[in-house]
Amino acid sequence: MLDHAFLIPLIPAVSFLLILGFGKRLPRGGAEIGIAALSICFVLSCAVGVGWIQRTNHPPTTGAHAAATTAAAAPASAEATPTTTGHGT
């Protein structure tokens, strides 16, 4: 569902254009379009929020993103890690 998050701002923009074009012709002045659009956006936002929480609790294990996160989470080797001797040098 995270792949479809772009729809959340797109739906109100389209509803704005629909209300501009057809609002005066509708019985309630286009309010039903706005209410429907915001209701759909609320449901999509809840679904994306749940998807984000599940993604954080269970990160992907396959694909390019998984390889990048695995490499970033791996500890550095002992050769690359600078050490201090405590002698003040």
mmCIF file of N, CA and C in Angstrom:
data_model
loop_
_atom_site.group_PDB
_atom_site.id
_atom_site.type_symbol
_atom_site.label_atom_id
_atom_site.label_comp_id
_atom_site.label_asym_id
_atom_site.label_seq_id
_atom_site.Cartn_x
_atom_site.Cartn_y
_atom_site.Cartn_z
ATOM 1 N N MET A 1 0.813 -1.183 0.000
ATOM 2 C CA MET A 1 0.000 0.000 0.000
ATOM 3 C C MET A 1 0.864 1.257 0.000
ATOM 4 N N LEU A 2 2.107 1.136 0.440
ATOM 5 C CA LEU A 2 2.985 2.298 0.463
ATOM 6 C C LEU A 2 3.300 2.800 -0.944
ATOM 7 N N ASP A 3 3.189 1.926 -1.932
ATOM 8 C CA ASP A 3 3.441 2.333 -3.307
ATOM 9 C C ASP A 3 2.356 3.271 -3.829
ATOM 10 N N HIS A 4 1.206 3.276 -3.201
ATOM 11 C CA HIS A 4 0.084 4.096 -3.649
ATOM 12 C C HIS A 4 -0.131 5.328 -2.774
ATOM 13 N N ALA A 5 0.839 5.702 -1.994
ATOM 14 C CA ALA A 5 0.693 6.852 -1.099
ATOM 15 C C ALA A 5 0.551 8.162 -1.868
ATOM 16 N N PHE A 6 1.021 8.206 -3.098
ATOM 17 C CA PHE A 6 0.902 9.428 -3.892
ATOM 18 C C PHE A 6 -0.557 9.780 -4.181
ATOM 19 N N LEU A 7 -1.457 8.820 -4.045
ATOM 20 C CA LEU A 7 -2.875 9.077 -4.300
ATOM 21 C C LEU A 7 -3.503 9.973 -3.236
ATOM 22 N N ILE A 8 -2.920 10.004 -2.062
ATOM 23 C CA ILE A 8 -3.520 10.765 -0.961
ATOM 24 C C ILE A 8 -3.593 12.262 -1.293
ATOM 25 N N PRO A 9 -2.553 12.911 -1.786
ATOM 26 C CA PRO A 9 -2.730 14.315 -2.179
ATOM 27 C C PRO A 9 -3.364 14.485 -3.556
ATOM 28 N N LEU A 10 -3.314 13.449 -4.383
ATOM 29 C CA LEU A 10 -3.858 13.557 -5.738
ATOM 30 C C LEU A 10 -5.391 13.573 -5.740
ATOM 31 N N ILE A 11 -6.017 12.808 -4.871
ATOM 32 C CA ILE A 11 -7.482 12.722 -4.840
ATOM 33 C C ILE A 11 -8.128 14.063 -4.494
ATOM 34 N N PRO A 12 -7.679 14.794 -3.474
ATOM 35 C CA PRO A 12 -8.288 16.117 -3.226
ATOM 36 C C PRO A 12 -8.059 17.101 -4.378
ATOM 37 N N ALA A 13 -6.911 17.006 -5.044
ATOM 38 C CA ALA A 13 -6.660 17.896 -6.175
ATOM 39 C C ALA A 13 -7.650 17.620 -7.308
ATOM 40 N N VAL A 14 -7.894 16.337 -7.583
ATOM 41 C CA VAL A 14 -8.859 15.979 -8.622
ATOM 42 C C VAL A 14 -10.264 16.379 -8.194
ATOM 43 N N SER A 15 -10.594 16.193 -6.928
ATOM 44 C CA SER A 15 -11.928 16.585 -6.468
ATOM 45 C C SER A 15 -12.106 18.100 -6.567
ATOM 46 N N PHE A 16 -11.060 18.860 -6.326
ATOM 47 C CA PHE A 16 -11.123 20.309 -6.482
ATOM 48 C C PHE A 16 -11.481 20.675 -7.920
ATOM 49 N N LEU A 17 -10.813 20.020 -8.861
ATOM 50 C CA LEU A 17 -11.102 20.299 -10.270
ATOM 51 C C LEU A 17 -12.518 19.870 -10.639
ATOM 52 N N LEU A 18 -12.974 18.746 -10.109
ATOM 53 C CA LEU A 18 -14.337 18.294 -10.391
ATOM 54 C C LEU A 18 -15.376 19.254 -9.805
ATOM 55 N N ILE A 19 -15.111 19.746 -8.613
ATOM 56 C CA ILE A 19 -16.041 20.696 -7.999
ATOM 57 C C ILE A 19 -16.067 22.002 -8.797
ATOM 58 N N LEU A 20 -14.894 22.434 -9.266
ATOM 59 C CA LEU A 20 -14.870 23.641 -10.095
ATOM 60 C C LEU A 20 -15.677 23.454 -11.377
ATOM 61 N N GLY A 21 -15.542 22.284 -11.976
ATOM 62 C CA GLY A 21 -16.211 22.038 -13.248
ATOM 63 C C GLY A 21 -17.691 21.725 -13.136
ATOM 64 N N PHE A 22 -18.069 20.944 -12.132
ATOM 65 C CA PHE A 22 -19.443 20.448 -12.050
ATOM 66 C C PHE A 22 -20.175 20.838 -10.775
ATOM 67 N N GLY A 23 -19.571 21.617 -9.914
ATOM 68 C CA GLY A 23 -20.144 21.926 -8.612
ATOM 69 C C GLY A 23 -21.500 22.601 -8.660
ATOM 70 N N LYS A 24 -21.664 23.565 -9.531
ATOM 71 C CA LYS A 24 -22.940 24.297 -9.587
ATOM 72 C C LYS A 24 -24.062 23.447 -10.167
ATOM 73 N N ARG A 25 -23.718 22.421 -10.904
ATOM 74 C CA ARG A 25 -24.730 21.561 -11.515
ATOM 75 C C ARG A 25 -25.227 20.476 -10.564
ATOM 76 N N LEU A 26 -24.502 20.258 -9.498
ATOM 77 C CA LEU A 26 -24.874 19.216 -8.547
ATOM 78 C C LEU A 26 -25.830 19.779 -7.495
ATOM 79 N N PRO A 27 -26.690 18.919 -6.923
ATOM 80 C CA PRO A 27 -27.701 19.419 -5.982
ATOM 81 C C PRO A 27 -27.130 20.076 -4.728
ATOM 82 N N ARG A 28 -26.010 19.628 -4.251
ATOM 83 C CA ARG A 28 -25.438 20.198 -3.024
ATOM 84 C C ARG A 28 -24.211 21.057 -3.310
ATOM 85 N N GLY A 29 -24.059 21.482 -4.509
ATOM 86 C CA GLY A 29 -22.954 22.364 -4.863
ATOM 87 C C GLY A 29 -21.596 21.700 -4.885
ATOM 88 N N GLY A 30 -21.544 20.397 -5.029
ATOM 89 C CA GLY A 30 -20.269 19.685 -5.095
ATOM 90 C C GLY A 30 -19.778 19.178 -3.755
ATOM 91 N N ALA A 31 -20.564 19.373 -2.702
ATOM 92 C CA ALA A 31 -20.131 18.919 -1.374
ATOM 93 C C ALA A 31 -19.950 17.411 -1.336
ATOM 94 N N GLU A 32 -20.797 16.690 -2.080
ATOM 95 C CA GLU A 32 -20.683 15.224 -2.065
ATOM 96 C C GLU A 32 -19.364 14.752 -2.671
ATOM 97 N N ILE A 33 -18.842 15.498 -3.633
ATOM 98 C CA ILE A 33 -17.546 15.137 -4.217
ATOM 99 C C ILE A 33 -16.437 15.344 -3.178
ATOM 100 N N GLY A 34 -16.463 16.484 -2.500
ATOM 101 C CA GLY A 34 -15.448 16.767 -1.484
ATOM 102 C C GLY A 34 -15.491 15.802 -0.323
ATOM 103 N N ILE A 35 -16.697 15.476 0.143
ATOM 104 C CA ILE A 35 -16.836 14.542 1.261
ATOM 105 C C ILE A 35 -16.355 13.152 0.863
ATOM 106 N N ALA A 36 -16.725 12.719 -0.336
ATOM 107 C CA ALA A 36 -16.288 11.398 -0.813
ATOM 108 C C ALA A 36 -14.766 11.354 -0.959
ATOM 109 N N ALA A 37 -14.177 12.422 -1.514
ATOM 110 C CA ALA A 37 -12.726 12.452 -1.714
ATOM 111 C C ALA A 37 -11.982 12.408 -0.382
ATOM 112 N N LEU A 38 -12.448 13.183 0.580
ATOM 113 C CA LEU A 38 -11.763 13.193 1.869
ATOM 114 C C LEU A 38 -11.976 11.895 2.642
ATOM 115 N N SER A 39 -13.125 11.263 2.458
ATOM 116 C CA SER A 39 -13.351 9.955 3.093
ATOM 117 C C SER A 39 -12.414 8.912 2.518
ATOM 118 N N ILE A 40 -12.248 8.916 1.207
ATOM 119 C CA ILE A 40 -11.315 7.976 0.564
ATOM 120 C C ILE A 40 -9.887 8.254 1.025
ATOM 121 N N CYS A 41 -9.518 9.521 1.129
ATOM 122 C CA CYS A 41 -8.168 9.870 1.590
ATOM 123 C C CYS A 41 -7.928 9.434 3.028
ATOM 124 N N PHE A 42 -8.951 9.535 3.870
ATOM 125 C CA PHE A 42 -8.811 9.088 5.256
ATOM 126 C C PHE A 42 -8.551 7.583 5.311
ATOM 127 N N VAL A 43 -9.316 6.816 4.540
ATOM 128 C CA VAL A 43 -9.134 5.359 4.522
ATOM 129 C C VAL A 43 -7.749 5.012 3.977
ATOM 130 N N LEU A 44 -7.336 5.681 2.893
ATOM 131 C CA LEU A 44 -6.006 5.426 2.334
ATOM 132 C C LEU A 44 -4.903 5.805 3.319
ATOM 133 N N SER A 45 -5.079 6.908 4.020
ATOM 134 C CA SER A 45 -4.073 7.330 5.007
ATOM 135 C C SER A 45 -3.940 6.317 6.137
ATOM 136 N N CYS A 46 -5.072 5.788 6.588
ATOM 137 C CA CYS A 46 -5.028 4.756 7.629
ATOM 138 C C CYS A 46 -4.318 3.502 7.118
ATOM 139 N N ALA A 47 -4.615 3.104 5.877
ATOM 140 C CA ALA A 47 -3.979 1.915 5.301
ATOM 141 C C ALA A 47 -2.481 2.127 5.129
ATOM 142 N N VAL A 48 -2.073 3.308 4.681
ATOM 143 C CA VAL A 48 -0.648 3.594 4.520
ATOM 144 C C VAL A 48 0.042 3.642 5.884
ATOM 145 N N GLY A 49 -0.622 4.199 6.882
ATOM 146 C CA GLY A 49 -0.053 4.220 8.229
ATOM 147 C C GLY A 49 0.172 2.819 8.775
ATOM 148 N N VAL A 50 -0.817 1.942 8.587
ATOM 149 C CA VAL A 50 -0.665 0.548 9.030
ATOM 150 C C VAL A 50 0.464 -0.125 8.257
ATOM 151 N N GLY A 51 0.530 0.135 6.958
ATOM 152 C CA GLY A 51 1.606 -0.443 6.144
ATOM 153 C C GLY A 51 2.978 0.035 6.585
ATOM 154 N N TRP A 52 3.073 1.297 6.961
ATOM 155 C CA TRP A 52 4.356 1.837 7.419
ATOM 156 C C TRP A 52 4.767 1.211 8.746
ATOM 157 N N ILE A 53 3.822 1.062 9.654
ATOM 158 C CA ILE A 53 4.134 0.446 10.945
ATOM 159 C C ILE A 53 4.561 -1.006 10.757
ATOM 160 N N GLN A 54 3.867 -1.733 9.901
ATOM 161 C CA GLN A 54 4.239 -3.128 9.646
ATOM 162 C C GLN A 54 5.593 -3.209 8.967
ATOM 163 N N ARG A 55 5.905 -2.252 8.113
ATOM 164 C CA ARG A 55 7.189 -2.244 7.420
ATOM 165 C C ARG A 55 8.315 -1.991 8.401
ATOM 166 N N THR A 56 8.087 -1.130 9.389
ATOM 167 C CA THR A 56 9.133 -0.846 10.362
ATOM 168 C C THR A 56 9.339 -2.017 11.311
ATOM 169 N N ASN A 57 8.264 -2.692 11.668
ATOM 170 C CA ASN A 57 8.392 -3.839 12.554
ATOM 171 C C ASN A 57 8.940 -5.063 11.845
ATOM 172 N N HIS A 58 8.647 -5.193 10.560
ATOM 173 C CA HIS A 58 9.101 -6.339 9.760
ATOM 174 C C HIS A 58 9.685 -5.810 8.458
ATOM 175 N N PRO A 59 10.958 -5.380 8.459
ATOM 176 C CA PRO A 59 11.550 -4.798 7.252
ATOM 177 C C PRO A 59 11.621 -5.822 6.122
ATOM 178 N N PRO A 60 11.642 -5.349 4.883
ATOM 179 C CA PRO A 60 11.696 -6.274 3.748
ATOM 180 C C PRO A 60 12.992 -7.079 3.759
ATOM 181 N N THR A 61 12.896 -8.329 3.340
ATOM 182 C CA THR A 61 14.067 -9.201 3.341
ATOM 183 C C THR A 61 14.576 -9.487 1.944
ATOM 184 N N THR A 62 13.862 -9.035 0.922
ATOM 185 C CA THR A 62 14.304 -9.240 -0.458
ATOM 186 C C THR A 62 14.249 -7.913 -1.192
ATOM 187 N N GLY A 63 14.986 -7.821 -2.291
ATOM 188 C CA GLY A 63 14.946 -6.622 -3.122
ATOM 189 C C GLY A 63 16.104 -5.685 -2.837
ATOM 190 N N ALA A 64 16.150 -4.607 -3.603
ATOM 191 C CA ALA A 64 17.244 -3.650 -3.510
ATOM 192 C C ALA A 64 17.240 -2.925 -2.169
ATOM 193 N N HIS A 65 16.041 -2.596 -1.661
ATOM 194 C CA HIS A 65 15.972 -1.871 -0.384
ATOM 195 C C HIS A 65 16.498 -2.737 0.755
ATOM 196 N N ALA A 66 16.205 -4.030 0.716
ATOM 197 C CA ALA A 66 16.674 -4.923 1.772
ATOM 198 C C ALA A 66 18.193 -5.028 1.754
ATOM 199 N N ALA A 67 18.795 -5.073 0.566
ATOM 200 C CA ALA A 67 20.250 -5.155 0.471
ATOM 201 C C ALA A 67 20.896 -3.883 1.012
ATOM 202 N N ALA A 68 20.298 -2.743 0.739
ATOM 203 C CA ALA A 68 20.852 -1.482 1.226
ATOM 204 C C ALA A 68 20.748 -1.375 2.744
ATOM 205 N N THR A 69 19.625 -1.796 3.303
ATOM 206 C CA THR A 69 19.477 -1.703 4.755
ATOM 207 C C THR A 69 20.347 -2.723 5.467
ATOM 208 N N THR A 70 20.531 -3.884 4.864
ATOM 209 C CA THR A 70 21.392 -4.898 5.471
ATOM 210 C C THR A 70 22.837 -4.423 5.489
ATOM 211 N N ALA A 71 23.292 -3.808 4.386
ATOM 212 C CA ALA A 71 24.667 -3.309 4.317
ATOM 213 C C ALA A 71 24.888 -2.161 5.298
ATOM 214 N N ALA A 72 23.876 -1.315 5.455
ATOM 215 C CA ALA A 72 24.006 -0.182 6.364
ATOM 216 C C ALA A 72 23.985 -0.630 7.824
ATOM 217 N N ALA A 73 23.289 -1.709 8.114
ATOM 218 C CA ALA A 73 23.174 -2.173 9.487
ATOM 219 C C ALA A 73 24.336 -3.061 9.911
ATOM 220 N N ALA A 74 25.142 -3.534 8.950
ATOM 221 C CA ALA A 74 26.262 -4.424 9.280
ATOM 222 C C ALA A 74 27.338 -3.641 10.027
ATOM 223 N N PRO A 75 27.922 -4.238 11.053
ATOM 224 C CA PRO A 75 28.966 -3.530 11.805
ATOM 225 C C PRO A 75 30.232 -3.383 10.968
ATOM 226 N N ALA A 76 30.978 -2.340 11.239
ATOM 227 C CA ALA A 76 32.225 -2.100 10.522
ATOM 228 C C ALA A 76 33.275 -3.104 10.970
ATOM 229 N N SER A 77 34.202 -3.401 10.081
ATOM 230 C CA SER A 77 35.253 -4.354 10.439
ATOM 231 C C SER A 77 36.234 -3.694 11.403
ATOM 232 N N ALA A 78 37.028 -4.499 12.073
ATOM 233 C CA ALA A 78 37.976 -3.992 13.062
ATOM 234 C C ALA A 78 39.072 -3.165 12.405
ATOM 235 N N GLU A 79 39.415 -3.464 11.149
ATOM 236 C CA GLU A 79 40.467 -2.718 10.469
ATOM 237 C C GLU A 79 40.022 -1.297 10.154
ATOM 238 N N ALA A 80 38.752 -1.112 9.861
ATOM 239 C CA ALA A 80 38.263 0.204 9.478
ATOM 240 C C ALA A 80 37.904 1.060 10.689
ATOM 241 N N THR A 81 37.803 0.466 11.855
ATOM 242 C CA THR A 81 37.394 1.200 13.048
ATOM 243 C C THR A 81 38.622 1.772 13.744
ATOM 244 N N PRO A 82 38.692 3.101 13.884
ATOM 245 C CA PRO A 82 39.848 3.681 14.593
ATOM 246 C C PRO A 82 39.757 3.372 16.081
ATOM 247 N N THR A 83 40.888 3.090 16.662
ATOM 248 C CA THR A 83 40.916 2.788 18.087
ATOM 249 C C THR A 83 41.745 3.836 18.807
ATOM 250 N N THR A 84 41.435 4.049 20.049
ATOM 251 C CA THR A 84 42.209 4.991 20.855
ATOM 252 C C THR A 84 42.987 4.188 21.897
ATOM 253 N N THR A 85 44.170 4.636 22.144
ATOM 254 C CA THR A 85 45.013 3.905 23.103
ATOM 255 C C THR A 85 44.941 4.495 24.503
ATOM 256 N N GLY A 86 44.430 5.692 24.610
ATOM 257 C CA GLY A 86 44.326 6.313 25.926
ATOM 258 C C GLY A 86 45.612 6.986 26.361
ATOM 259 N N HIS A 87 46.602 7.115 25.469
ATOM 260 C CA HIS A 87 47.868 7.731 25.826
ATOM 261 C C HIS A 87 47.897 9.225 25.486
ATOM 262 N N GLY A 88 46.833 9.740 24.925
ATOM 263 C CA GLY A 88 46.766 11.154 24.613
ATOM 264 C C GLY A 88 47.566 11.553 23.376
ATOM 265 N N THR A 89 47.769 10.646 22.460
ATOM 266 C CA THR A 89 48.563 10.973 21.267
ATOM 267 C C THR A 89 47.741 11.578 20.182
#
